[in-house]
Amino acid sequence: MTSFIRGFRGGIPIGLGYLSVSFTFGIMAVSYGFDWWQAVIISMMTLTSAGQLAGIGVMVNPGQYMEMLISQVTINLRYSFMSVSLSQKTSPSFKGIKRWLLGFFMTDEIFAVASAEDEVDTKFFLGLSIMPYVGWTIGTLLGSLLGNILPTMVLNALCLAIYGMFLAIILPPAKASKPVLIVVTAAAALHGIFYFIPLLNQISTGLTISICAIAAAALGALLFPIKDDPDENITHDKEVAS
């Protein structure tokens, strides 16, 4: 089995999951006043679930470009960290323009599958990326076109799909790690404060997400700092000396 086929098969479950989740984004985008083709273009050019949801909320209020910048950088900065981490496992041929092009497809789920490999080459990562990208795009298209046709009960159920995806990402590490649980709880509590308290609930969604994310991350860094491994530092010093 070639690495491309193996990666393609690994991406099929992700693509199927994205199909239902992006359906929700298509519905929301149209409900905000976007045309179906605009929703599809957004999905094709960004491929970031939380970023797109926050982005369309800001886009319906023209002129808030600085808020858009802050919210998108905050939400999508994790992809840079994922890419740096995964670059430690990439094959020697996975460099240059290939990293620039294939790095566009980095998502939480693609990173999780790719990071399980001993070595990631370009063919495997390309195969892994195809179905998630296709599923995300087609799901957005179907949601934006069928959102006005489906019964309200079905729409309400589908609108919960994207939040279910976030819970599926958060809950396993939160159950396994107390620091992660505390950070997640702090972020949720902060968002509740911004949602229910007068004046604070006037702050836009994009900026609220940024504030909650940065504050919760800062709390986690303060309470649970990751200490350097002495053995690793010794090994590094020996390598430098040699």
JSON list of C-alpha atoms in Angstrom, two decimals:
[
{"chain": "A", "resi": 1, "resn": "MET", "atom": "CA", "xyz": [0.00, 0.00, 0.00]},
{"chain": "A", "resi": 2, "resn": "THR", "atom": "CA", "xyz": [1.47, 3.32, -1.02]},
{"chain": "A", "resi": 3, "resn": "SER", "atom": "CA", "xyz": [1.72, 6.13, 1.50]},
{"chain": "A", "resi": 4, "resn": "PHE", "atom": "CA", "xyz": [-0.77, 8.21, -0.53]},
{"chain": "A", "resi": 5, "resn": "ILE", "atom": "CA", "xyz": [-3.47, 5.50, -0.39]},
{"chain": "A", "resi": 6, "resn": "ARG", "atom": "CA", "xyz": [-2.81, 4.93, 3.29]},
{"chain": "A", "resi": 7, "resn": "GLY", "atom": "CA", "xyz": [-3.18, 8.65, 3.97]},
{"chain": "A", "resi": 8, "resn": "PHE", "atom": "CA", "xyz": [-6.31, 8.85, 1.80]},
{"chain": "A", "resi": 9, "resn": "ARG", "atom": "CA", "xyz": [-7.96, 6.05, 3.76]},
{"chain": "A", "resi": 10, "resn": "GLY", "atom": "CA", "xyz": [-7.02, 7.74, 7.03]},
{"chain": "A", "resi": 11, "resn": "GLY", "atom": "CA", "xyz": [-8.72, 10.93, 5.87]},
{"chain": "A", "resi": 12, "resn": "ILE", "atom": "CA", "xyz": [-12.07, 9.33, 4.97]},
{"chain": "A", "resi": 13, "resn": "PRO", "atom": "CA", "xyz": [-13.47, 9.30, 8.56]},
{"chain": "A", "resi": 14, "resn": "ILE", "atom": "CA", "xyz": [-12.35, 12.91, 9.01]},
{"chain": "A", "resi": 15, "resn": "GLY", "atom": "CA", "xyz": [-14.04, 13.91, 5.75]},
{"chain": "A", "resi": 16, "resn": "LEU", "atom": "CA", "xyz": [-17.30, 12.27, 6.79]},
{"chain": "A", "resi": 17, "resn": "GLY", "atom": "CA", "xyz": [-17.20, 14.09, 10.11]},
{"chain": "A", "resi": 18, "resn": "TYR", "atom": "CA", "xyz": [-16.48, 17.40, 8.42]},
{"chain": "A", "resi": 19, "resn": "LEU", "atom": "CA", "xyz": [-19.39, 16.83, 6.04]},
{"chain": "A", "resi": 20, "resn": "SER", "atom": "CA", "xyz": [-21.93, 17.07, 8.83]},
{"chain": "A", "resi": 21, "resn": "VAL", "atom": "CA", "xyz": [-20.12, 19.77, 10.78]},
{"chain": "A", "resi": 22, "resn": "SER", "atom": "CA", "xyz": [-19.62, 22.11, 7.81]},
{"chain": "A", "resi": 23, "resn": "PHE", "atom": "CA", "xyz": [-23.30, 21.60, 6.95]},
{"chain": "A", "resi": 24, "resn": "THR", "atom": "CA", "xyz": [-23.95, 23.63, 10.07]},
{"chain": "A", "resi": 25, "resn": "PHE", "atom": "CA", "xyz": [-21.58, 26.37, 8.94]},
{"chain": "A", "resi": 26, "resn": "GLY", "atom": "CA", "xyz": [-23.41, 26.59, 5.60]},
{"chain": "A", "resi": 27, "resn": "ILE", "atom": "CA", "xyz": [-26.72, 27.04, 7.40]},
{"chain": "A", "resi": 28, "resn": "MET", "atom": "CA", "xyz": [-25.33, 29.71, 9.70]},
{"chain": "A", "resi": 29, "resn": "ALA", "atom": "CA", "xyz": [-23.61, 31.61, 6.89]},
{"chain": "A", "resi": 30, "resn": "VAL", "atom": "CA", "xyz": [-26.82, 31.84, 4.86]},
{"chain": "A", "resi": 31, "resn": "SER", "atom": "CA", "xyz": [-28.78, 32.85, 7.96]},
{"chain": "A", "resi": 32, "resn": "TYR", "atom": "CA", "xyz": [-26.30, 35.72, 8.40]},
{"chain": "A", "resi": 33, "resn": "GLY", "atom": "CA", "xyz": [-27.06, 36.97, 4.89]},
{"chain": "A", "resi": 34, "resn": "PHE", "atom": "CA", "xyz": [-24.28, 35.35, 2.86]},
{"chain": "A", "resi": 35, "resn": "ASP", "atom": "CA", "xyz": [-25.00, 33.78, -0.52]},
{"chain": "A", "resi": 36, "resn": "TRP", "atom": "CA", "xyz": [-24.40, 30.05, -0.91]},
{"chain": "A", "resi": 37, "resn": "TRP", "atom": "CA", "xyz": [-21.37, 30.59, -3.13]},
{"chain": "A", "resi": 38, "resn": "GLN", "atom": "CA", "xyz": [-19.83, 33.00, -0.65]},
{"chain": "A", "resi": 39, "resn": "ALA", "atom": "CA", "xyz": [-20.13, 30.39, 2.11]},
{"chain": "A", "resi": 40, "resn": "VAL", "atom": "CA", "xyz": [-18.48, 27.79, -0.12]},
{"chain": "A", "resi": 41, "resn": "ILE", "atom": "CA", "xyz": [-15.60, 30.13, -1.03]},
{"chain": "A", "resi": 42, "resn": "ILE", "atom": "CA", "xyz": [-15.02, 30.90, 2.66]},
{"chain": "A", "resi": 43, "resn": "SER", "atom": "CA", "xyz": [-14.74, 27.18, 3.41]},
{"chain": "A", "resi": 44, "resn": "MET", "atom": "CA", "xyz": [-12.49, 26.51, 0.44]},
{"chain": "A", "resi": 45, "resn": "MET", "atom": "CA", "xyz": [-10.09, 29.34, 1.28]},
{"chain": "A", "resi": 46, "resn": "THR", "atom": "CA", "xyz": [-9.87, 29.04, 5.07]},
{"chain": "A", "resi": 47, "resn": "LEU", "atom": "CA", "xyz": [-10.69, 25.51, 6.30]},
{"chain": "A", "resi": 48, "resn": "THR", "atom": "CA", "xyz": [-11.00, 26.48, 9.95]},
{"chain": "A", "resi": 49, "resn": "SER", "atom": "CA", "xyz": [-14.23, 25.71, 11.77]},
{"chain": "A", "resi": 50, "resn": "ALA", "atom": "CA", "xyz": [-13.98, 28.01, 14.78]},
{"chain": "A", "resi": 51, "resn": "GLY", "atom": "CA", "xyz": [-12.28, 30.71, 12.72]},
{"chain": "A", "resi": 52, "resn": "GLN", "atom": "CA", "xyz": [-15.06, 30.68, 10.14]},
{"chain": "A", "resi": 53, "resn": "LEU", "atom": "CA", "xyz": [-17.82, 30.86, 12.74]},
{"chain": "A", "resi": 54, "resn": "ALA", "atom": "CA", "xyz": [-16.14, 33.80, 14.47]},
{"chain": "A", "resi": 55, "resn": "GLY", "atom": "CA", "xyz": [-15.28, 35.38, 11.12]},
{"chain": "A", "resi": 56, "resn": "ILE", "atom": "CA", "xyz": [-18.78, 35.52, 9.68]},
{"chain": "A", "resi": 57, "resn": "GLY", "atom": "CA", "xyz": [-20.01, 37.04, 12.92]},
{"chain": "A", "resi": 58, "resn": "VAL", "atom": "CA", "xyz": [-17.57, 39.90, 12.43]},
{"chain": "A", "resi": 59, "resn": "MET", "atom": "CA", "xyz": [-18.10, 40.18, 8.67]},
{"chain": "A", "resi": 60, "resn": "VAL", "atom": "CA", "xyz": [-21.77, 41.04, 9.08]},
{"chain": "A", "resi": 61, "resn": "ASN", "atom": "CA", "xyz": [-20.61, 44.22, 10.85]},
{"chain": "A", "resi": 62, "resn": "PRO", "atom": "CA", "xyz": [-18.37, 45.94, 8.26]},
{"chain": "A", "resi": 63, "resn": "GLY", "atom": "CA", "xyz": [-15.39, 47.95, 9.41]},
{"chain": "A", "resi": 64, "resn": "GLN", "atom": "CA", "xyz": [-14.35, 45.81, 12.36]},
{"chain": "A", "resi": 65, "resn": "TYR", "atom": "CA", "xyz": [-11.14, 44.73, 10.67]},
{"chain": "A", "resi": 66, "resn": "MET", "atom": "CA", "xyz": [-8.93, 44.94, 13.75]},
{"chain": "A", "resi": 67, "resn": "GLU", "atom": "CA", "xyz": [-11.35, 42.71, 15.66]},
{"chain": "A", "resi": 68, "resn": "MET", "atom": "CA", "xyz": [-11.29, 40.28, 12.75]},
{"chain": "A", "resi": 69, "resn": "LEU", "atom": "CA", "xyz": [-7.49, 40.22, 12.85]},
{"chain": "A", "resi": 70, "resn": "ILE", "atom": "CA", "xyz": [-7.31, 39.68, 16.61]},
{"chain": "A", "resi": 71, "resn": "SER", "atom": "CA", "xyz": [-9.93, 36.93, 16.67]},
{"chain": "A", "resi": 72, "resn": "GLN", "atom": "CA", "xyz": [-8.50, 35.03, 13.71]},
{"chain": "A", "resi": 73, "resn": "VAL", "atom": "CA", "xyz": [-4.92, 35.18, 14.97]},
{"chain": "A", "resi": 74, "resn": "THR", "atom": "CA", "xyz": [-6.02, 34.00, 18.41]},
{"chain": "A", "resi": 75, "resn": "ILE", "atom": "CA", "xyz": [-8.18, 31.16, 17.12]},
{"chain": "A", "resi": 76, "resn": "ASN", "atom": "CA", "xyz": [-5.89, 29.94, 14.36]},
{"chain": "A", "resi": 77, "resn": "LEU", "atom": "CA", "xyz": [-2.51, 30.38, 16.04]},
{"chain": "A", "resi": 78, "resn": "ARG", "atom": "CA", "xyz": [-2.71, 26.75, 17.18]},
{"chain": "A", "resi": 79, "resn": "TYR", "atom": "CA", "xyz": [-2.22, 25.61, 13.60]},
{"chain": "A", "resi": 80, "resn": "SER", "atom": "CA", "xyz": [1.22, 27.18, 13.59]},
{"chain": "A", "resi": 81, "resn": "PHE", "atom": "CA", "xyz": [2.17, 25.23, 16.70]},
{"chain": "A", "resi": 82, "resn": "MET", "atom": "CA", "xyz": [0.80, 22.04, 15.16]},
{"chain": "A", "resi": 83, "resn": "SER", "atom": "CA", "xyz": [2.82, 22.62, 12.02]},
{"chain": "A", "resi": 84, "resn": "VAL", "atom": "CA", "xyz": [6.02, 23.24, 13.98]},
{"chain": "A", "resi": 85, "resn": "SER", "atom": "CA", "xyz": [5.42, 20.08, 16.00]},
{"chain": "A", "resi": 86, "resn": "LEU", "atom": "CA", "xyz": [4.67, 17.95, 12.95]},
{"chain": "A", "resi": 87, "resn": "SER", "atom": "CA", "xyz": [7.71, 19.30, 11.11]},
{"chain": "A", "resi": 88, "resn": "GLN", "atom": "CA", "xyz": [9.85, 17.25, 13.48]},
{"chain": "A", "resi": 89, "resn": "LYS", "atom": "CA", "xyz": [8.40, 14.12, 11.88]},
{"chain": "A", "resi": 90, "resn": "THR", "atom": "CA", "xyz": [8.39, 15.07, 8.22]},
{"chain": "A", "resi": 91, "resn": "SER", "atom": "CA", "xyz": [10.62, 13.33, 5.70]},
{"chain": "A", "resi": 92, "resn": "PRO", "atom": "CA", "xyz": [13.62, 15.20, 4.21]},
{"chain": "A", "resi": 93, "resn": "SER", "atom": "CA", "xyz": [11.72, 15.69, 0.95]},
{"chain": "A", "resi": 94, "resn": "PHE", "atom": "CA", "xyz": [8.85, 17.46, 2.77]},
{"chain": "A", "resi": 95, "resn": "LYS", "atom": "CA", "xyz": [10.23, 21.00, 2.56]},
{"chain": "A", "resi": 96, "resn": "GLY", "atom": "CA", "xyz": [10.10, 24.25, 0.63]},
{"chain": "A", "resi": 97, "resn": "ILE", "atom": "CA", "xyz": [7.00, 24.95, -1.44]},
{"chain": "A", "resi": 98, "resn": "LYS", "atom": "CA", "xyz": [5.50, 21.60, -0.38]},
{"chain": "A", "resi": 99, "resn": "ARG", "atom": "CA", "xyz": [5.26, 22.78, 3.21]},
{"chain": "A", "resi": 100, "resn": "TRP", "atom": "CA", "xyz": [3.73, 26.07, 2.13]},
{"chain": "A", "resi": 101, "resn": "LEU", "atom": "CA", "xyz": [1.06, 24.39, 0.03]},
{"chain": "A", "resi": 102, "resn": "LEU", "atom": "CA", "xyz": [0.23, 21.36, 2.18]},
{"chain": "A", "resi": 103, "resn": "GLY", "atom": "CA", "xyz": [0.40, 23.38, 5.40]},
{"chain": "A", "resi": 104, "resn": "PHE", "atom": "CA", "xyz": [-2.86, 25.01, 4.31]},
{"chain": "A", "resi": 105, "resn": "PHE", "atom": "CA", "xyz": [-4.69, 21.75, 5.07]},
{"chain": "A", "resi": 106, "resn": "MET", "atom": "CA", "xyz": [-3.55, 21.55, 8.69]},
{"chain": "A", "resi": 107, "resn": "THR", "atom": "CA", "xyz": [-6.48, 20.99, 11.04]},
{"chain": "A", "resi": 108, "resn": "ASP", "atom": "CA", "xyz": [-6.82, 19.47, 14.51]},
{"chain": "A", "resi": 109, "resn": "GLU", "atom": "CA", "xyz": [-7.93, 16.09, 13.19]},
{"chain": "A", "resi": 110, "resn": "ILE", "atom": "CA", "xyz": [-5.41, 15.93, 10.35]},
{"chain": "A", "resi": 111, "resn": "PHE", "atom": "CA", "xyz": [-2.66, 16.79, 12.81]},
{"chain": "A", "resi": 112, "resn": "ALA", "atom": "CA", "xyz": [-3.82, 14.06, 15.21]},
{"chain": "A", "resi": 113, "resn": "VAL", "atom": "CA", "xyz": [-3.67, 11.37, 12.50]},
{"chain": "A", "resi": 114, "resn": "ALA", "atom": "CA", "xyz": [-0.40, 12.59, 10.97]},
{"chain": "A", "resi": 115, "resn": "SER", "atom": "CA", "xyz": [1.35, 12.90, 14.32]},
{"chain": "A", "resi": 116, "resn": "ALA", "atom": "CA", "xyz": [0.73, 9.19, 14.95]},
{"chain": "A", "resi": 117, "resn": "GLU", "atom": "CA", "xyz": [3.10, 8.38, 12.06]},
{"chain": "A", "resi": 118, "resn": "ASP", "atom": "CA", "xyz": [6.79, 7.70, 12.60]},
{"chain": "A", "resi": 119, "resn": "GLU", "atom": "CA", "xyz": [7.58, 9.78, 9.51]},
{"chain": "A", "resi": 120, "resn": "VAL", "atom": "CA", "xyz": [5.26, 11.94, 7.43]},
{"chain": "A", "resi": 121, "resn": "ASP", "atom": "CA", "xyz": [6.02, 12.28, 3.73]},
{"chain": "A", "resi": 122, "resn": "THR", "atom": "CA", "xyz": [4.31, 14.52, 1.19]},
{"chain": "A", "resi": 123, "resn": "LYS", "atom": "CA", "xyz": [2.28, 11.73, -0.43]},
{"chain": "A", "resi": 124, "resn": "PHE", "atom": "CA", "xyz": [0.83, 10.57, 2.89]},
{"chain": "A", "resi": 125, "resn": "PHE", "atom": "CA", "xyz": [-0.09, 14.11, 3.98]},
{"chain": "A", "resi": 126, "resn": "LEU", "atom": "CA", "xyz": [-1.60, 14.93, 0.60]},
{"chain": "A", "resi": 127, "resn": "GLY", "atom": "CA", "xyz": [-3.71, 11.78, 0.66]},
{"chain": "A", "resi": 128, "resn": "LEU", "atom": "CA", "xyz": [-4.75, 12.49, 4.25]},
{"chain": "A", "resi": 129, "resn": "SER", "atom": "CA", "xyz": [-5.86, 16.03, 3.35]},
{"chain": "A", "resi": 130, "resn": "ILE", "atom": "CA", "xyz": [-8.07, 15.30, 0.33]},
{"chain": "A", "resi": 131, "resn": "MET", "atom": "CA", "xyz": [-11.22, 13.90, 1.93]},
{"chain": "A", "resi": 132, "resn": "PRO", "atom": "CA", "xyz": [-11.34, 16.38, 4.86]},
{"chain": "A", "resi": 133, "resn": "TYR", "atom": "CA", "xyz": [-11.10, 19.26, 2.37]},
{"chain": "A", "resi": 134, "resn": "VAL", "atom": "CA", "xyz": [-13.72, 17.77, 0.05]},
{"chain": "A", "resi": 135, "resn": "GLY", "atom": "CA", "xyz": [-16.02, 16.90, 2.96]},
{"chain": "A", "resi": 136, "resn": "TRP", "atom": "CA", "xyz": [-15.74, 20.39, 4.45]},
{"chain": "A", "resi": 137, "resn": "THR", "atom": "CA", "xyz": [-16.48, 22.05, 1.11]},
{"chain": "A", "resi": 138, "resn": "ILE", "atom": "CA", "xyz": [-19.38, 19.80, 0.09]},
{"chain": "A", "resi": 139, "resn": "GLY", "atom": "CA", "xyz": [-20.92, 20.01, 3.56]},
{"chain": "A", "resi": 140, "resn": "THR", "atom": "CA", "xyz": [-20.87, 23.79, 3.38]},
{"chain": "A", "resi": 141, "resn": "LEU", "atom": "CA", "xyz": [-22.46, 23.68, -0.07]},
{"chain": "A", "resi": 142, "resn": "LEU", "atom": "CA", "xyz": [-25.24, 21.34, 1.06]},
{"chain": "A", "resi": 143, "resn": "GLY", "atom": "CA", "xyz": [-25.91, 23.33, 4.23]},
{"chain": "A", "resi": 144, "resn": "SER", "atom": "CA", "xyz": [-26.12, 26.64, 2.41]},
{"chain": "A", "resi": 145, "resn": "LEU", "atom": "CA", "xyz": [-28.46, 25.24, -0.25]},
{"chain": "A", "resi": 146, "resn": "LEU", "atom": "CA", "xyz": [-30.68, 23.00, 1.87]},
{"chain": "A", "resi": 147, "resn": "GLY", "atom": "CA", "xyz": [-30.84, 25.12, 4.99]},
{"chain": "A", "resi": 148, "resn": "ASN", "atom": "CA", "xyz": [-34.14, 26.67, 3.95]},
{"chain": "A", "resi": 149, "resn": "ILE", "atom": "CA", "xyz": [-35.67, 23.35, 2.90]},
{"chain": "A", "resi": 150, "resn": "LEU", "atom": "CA", "xyz": [-35.08, 21.06, 5.85]},
{"chain": "A", "resi": 151, "resn": "PRO", "atom": "CA", "xyz": [-37.55, 20.98, 8.78]},
{"chain": "A", "resi": 152, "resn": "THR", "atom": "CA", "xyz": [-36.77, 23.18, 11.77]},
{"chain": "A", "resi": 153, "resn": "MET", "atom": "CA", "xyz": [-36.25, 20.14, 14.02]},
{"chain": "A", "resi": 154, "resn": "VAL", "atom": "CA", "xyz": [-33.56, 18.77, 11.69]},
{"chain": "A", "resi": 155, "resn": "LEU", "atom": "CA", "xyz": [-31.88, 22.17, 11.40]},
{"chain": "A", "resi": 156, "resn": "ASN", "atom": "CA", "xyz": [-31.74, 22.58, 15.17]},
{"chain": "A", "resi": 157, "resn": "ALA", "atom": "CA", "xyz": [-30.14, 19.15, 15.49]},
{"chain": "A", "resi": 158, "resn": "LEU", "atom": "CA", "xyz": [-27.58, 19.86, 12.78]},
{"chain": "A", "resi": 159, "resn": "CYS", "atom": "CA", "xyz": [-26.68, 23.21, 14.33]},
{"chain": "A", "resi": 160, "resn": "LEU", "atom": "CA", "xyz": [-25.43, 21.31, 17.37]},
{"chain": "A", "resi": 161, "resn": "ALA", "atom": "CA", "xyz": [-23.04, 19.23, 15.25]},
{"chain": "A", "resi": 162, "resn": "ILE", "atom": "CA", "xyz": [-20.23, 21.76, 15.16]},
{"chain": "A", "resi": 163, "resn": "TYR", "atom": "CA", "xyz": [-20.35, 22.20, 18.93]},
{"chain": "A", "resi": 164, "resn": "GLY", "atom": "CA", "xyz": [-20.32, 18.43, 19.29]},
{"chain": "A", "resi": 165, "resn": "MET", "atom": "CA", "xyz": [-17.09, 18.36, 17.28]},
{"chain": "A", "resi": 166, "resn": "PHE", "atom": "CA", "xyz": [-15.47, 20.85, 19.65]},
{"chain": "A", "resi": 167, "resn": "LEU", "atom": "CA", "xyz": [-16.59, 18.81, 22.65]},
{"chain": "A", "resi": 168, "resn": "ALA", "atom": "CA", "xyz": [-15.15, 15.66, 21.07]},
{"chain": "A", "resi": 169, "resn": "ILE", "atom": "CA", "xyz": [-11.80, 17.44, 20.79]},
{"chain": "A", "resi": 170, "resn": "ILE", "atom": "CA", "xyz": [-11.86, 18.93, 24.30]},
{"chain": "A", "resi": 171, "resn": "LEU", "atom": "CA", "xyz": [-13.34, 16.23, 26.53]},
{"chain": "A", "resi": 172, "resn": "PRO", "atom": "CA", "xyz": [-10.81, 13.36, 26.09]},
{"chain": "A", "resi": 173, "resn": "PRO", "atom": "CA", "xyz": [-7.74, 15.45, 27.05]},
{"chain": "A", "resi": 174, "resn": "ALA", "atom": "CA", "xyz": [-9.76, 17.22, 29.77]},
{"chain": "A", "resi": 175, "resn": "LYS", "atom": "CA", "xyz": [-10.65, 13.86, 31.33]},
{"chain": "A", "resi": 176, "resn": "ALA", "atom": "CA", "xyz": [-7.04, 12.71, 31.17]},
{"chain": "A", "resi": 177, "resn": "SER", "atom": "CA", "xyz": [-5.38, 15.91, 32.39]},
{"chain": "A", "resi": 178, "resn": "LYS", "atom": "CA", "xyz": [-6.37, 18.10, 35.35]},
{"chain": "A", "resi": 179, "resn": "PRO", "atom": "CA", "xyz": [-4.58, 21.21, 33.99]},
{"chain": "A", "resi": 180, "resn": "VAL", "atom": "CA", "xyz": [-6.46, 20.91, 30.69]},
{"chain": "A", "resi": 181, "resn": "LEU", "atom": "CA", "xyz": [-9.74, 20.49, 32.57]},
{"chain": "A", "resi": 182, "resn": "ILE", "atom": "CA", "xyz": [-9.10, 23.63, 34.63]},
{"chain": "A", "resi": 183, "resn": "VAL", "atom": "CA", "xyz": [-8.15, 25.68, 31.56]},
{"chain": "A", "resi": 184, "resn": "VAL", "atom": "CA", "xyz": [-11.24, 24.51, 29.65]},
{"chain": "A", "resi": 185, "resn": "THR", "atom": "CA", "xyz": [-13.48, 25.22, 32.64]},
{"chain": "A", "resi": 186, "resn": "ALA", "atom": "CA", "xyz": [-11.96, 28.67, 33.06]},
{"chain": "A", "resi": 187, "resn": "ALA", "atom": "CA", "xyz": [-12.54, 29.49, 29.39]},
{"chain": "A", "resi": 188, "resn": "ALA", "atom": "CA", "xyz": [-16.17, 28.34, 29.61]},
{"chain": "A", "resi": 189, "resn": "ALA", "atom": "CA", "xyz": [-16.74, 30.31, 32.81]},
{"chain": "A", "resi": 190, "resn": "LEU", "atom": "CA", "xyz": [-15.26, 33.46, 31.30]},
{"chain": "A", "resi": 191, "resn": "HIS", "atom": "CA", "xyz": [-17.43, 33.14, 28.23]},
{"chain": "A", "resi": 192, "resn": "GLY", "atom": "CA", "xyz": [-20.47, 32.75, 30.49]},
{"chain": "A", "resi": 193, "resn": "ILE", "atom": "CA", "xyz": [-19.52, 35.98, 32.25]},
{"chain": "A", "resi": 194, "resn": "PHE", "atom": "CA", "xyz": [-19.28, 37.82, 28.94]},
{"chain": "A", "resi": 195, "resn": "TYR", "atom": "CA", "xyz": [-22.60, 36.36, 27.81]},
{"chain": "A", "resi": 196, "resn": "PHE", "atom": "CA", "xyz": [-24.73, 37.11, 30.87]},
{"chain": "A", "resi": 197, "resn": "ILE", "atom": "CA", "xyz": [-23.28, 40.23, 32.51]},
{"chain": "A", "resi": 198, "resn": "PRO", "atom": "CA", "xyz": [-24.59, 43.58, 31.21]},
{"chain": "A", "resi": 199, "resn": "LEU", "atom": "CA", "xyz": [-22.13, 45.74, 29.27]},
{"chain": "A", "resi": 200, "resn": "LEU", "atom": "CA", "xyz": [-19.80, 42.77, 28.82]},
{"chain": "A", "resi": 201, "resn": "ASN", "atom": "CA", "xyz": [-22.44, 41.06, 26.70]},
{"chain": "A", "resi": 202, "resn": "GLN", "atom": "CA", "xyz": [-22.22, 43.99, 24.30]},
{"chain": "A", "resi": 203, "resn": "ILE", "atom": "CA", "xyz": [-18.72, 42.92, 23.26]},
{"chain": "A", "resi": 204, "resn": "SER", "atom": "CA", "xyz": [-18.74, 41.15, 19.92]},
{"chain": "A", "resi": 205, "resn": "THR", "atom": "CA", "xyz": [-18.35, 37.39, 19.63]},
{"chain": "A", "resi": 206, "resn": "GLY", "atom": "CA", "xyz": [-14.98, 37.47, 17.91]},
{"chain": "A", "resi": 207, "resn": "LEU", "atom": "CA", "xyz": [-13.36, 39.68, 20.54]},
{"chain": "A", "resi": 208, "resn": "THR", "atom": "CA", "xyz": [-14.97, 37.70, 23.35]},
{"chain": "A", "resi": 209, "resn": "ILE", "atom": "CA", "xyz": [-13.50, 34.45, 22.04]},
{"chain": "A", "resi": 210, "resn": "SER", "atom": "CA", "xyz": [-10.06, 36.05, 21.84]},
{"chain": "A", "resi": 211, "resn": "ILE", "atom": "CA", "xyz": [-10.22, 37.43, 25.38]},
{"chain": "A", "resi": 212, "resn": "CYS", "atom": "CA", "xyz": [-11.43, 34.14, 26.87]},
{"chain": "A", "resi": 213, "resn": "ALA", "atom": "CA", "xyz": [-8.86, 32.07, 24.98]},
{"chain": "A", "resi": 214, "resn": "ILE", "atom": "CA", "xyz": [-5.91, 34.29, 25.93]},
{"chain": "A", "resi": 215, "resn": "ALA", "atom": "CA", "xyz": [-7.01, 34.65, 29.56]},
{"chain": "A", "resi": 216, "resn": "ALA", "atom": "CA", "xyz": [-7.56, 30.89, 30.01]},
{"chain": "A", "resi": 217, "resn": "ALA", "atom": "CA", "xyz": [-4.23, 30.08, 28.34]},
{"chain": "A", "resi": 218, "resn": "ALA", "atom": "CA", "xyz": [-2.43, 32.60, 30.55]},
{"chain": "A", "resi": 219, "resn": "LEU", "atom": "CA", "xyz": [-4.05, 31.07, 33.64]},
{"chain": "A", "resi": 220, "resn": "GLY", "atom": "CA", "xyz": [-2.90, 27.62, 32.55]},
{"chain": "A", "resi": 221, "resn": "ALA", "atom": "CA", "xyz": [0.65, 28.84, 31.94]},
{"chain": "A", "resi": 222, "resn": "LEU", "atom": "CA", "xyz": [0.69, 30.51, 35.36]},
{"chain": "A", "resi": 223, "resn": "LEU", "atom": "CA", "xyz": [-0.73, 27.59, 37.34]},
{"chain": "A", "resi": 224, "resn": "PHE", "atom": "CA", "xyz": [0.82, 24.72, 35.41]},
{"chain": "A", "resi": 225, "resn": "PRO", "atom": "CA", "xyz": [4.14, 25.80, 33.87]},
{"chain": "A", "resi": 226, "resn": "ILE", "atom": "CA", "xyz": [5.99, 23.11, 31.94]},
{"chain": "A", "resi": 227, "resn": "LYS", "atom": "CA", "xyz": [9.45, 22.73, 33.41]},
{"chain": "A", "resi": 228, "resn": "ASP", "atom": "CA", "xyz": [12.48, 21.95, 31.31]},
{"chain": "A", "resi": 229, "resn": "ASP", "atom": "CA", "xyz": [13.71, 18.37, 31.38]},
{"chain": "A", "resi": 230, "resn": "PRO", "atom": "CA", "xyz": [17.24, 18.43, 32.90]},
{"chain": "A", "resi": 231, "resn": "ASP", "atom": "CA", "xyz": [18.21, 15.22, 31.12]},
{"chain": "A", "resi": 232, "resn": "GLU", "atom": "CA", "xyz": [17.13, 16.66, 27.79]},
{"chain": "A", "resi": 233, "resn": "ASN", "atom": "CA", "xyz": [19.15, 19.82, 28.41]},
{"chain": "A", "resi": 234, "resn": "ILE", "atom": "CA", "xyz": [22.23, 17.79, 29.30]},
{"chain": "A", "resi": 235, "resn": "THR", "atom": "CA", "xyz": [21.87, 15.74, 26.13]},
{"chain": "A", "resi": 236, "resn": "HIS", "atom": "CA", "xyz": [21.47, 18.92, 24.08]},
{"chain": "A", "resi": 237, "resn": "ASP", "atom": "CA", "xyz": [24.57, 20.48, 25.66]},
{"chain": "A", "resi": 238, "resn": "LYS", "atom": "CA", "xyz": [26.61, 17.39, 24.88]},
{"chain": "A", "resi": 239, "resn": "GLU", "atom": "CA", "xyz": [25.46, 17.44, 21.28]},
{"chain": "A", "resi": 240, "resn": "VAL", "atom": "CA", "xyz": [26.39, 21.11, 20.95]},
{"chain": "A", "resi": 241, "resn": "ALA", "atom": "CA", "xyz": [29.80, 20.50, 22.55]},
{"chain": "A", "resi": 242, "resn": "SER", "atom": "CA", "xyz": [30.54, 17.60, 20.23]}
]
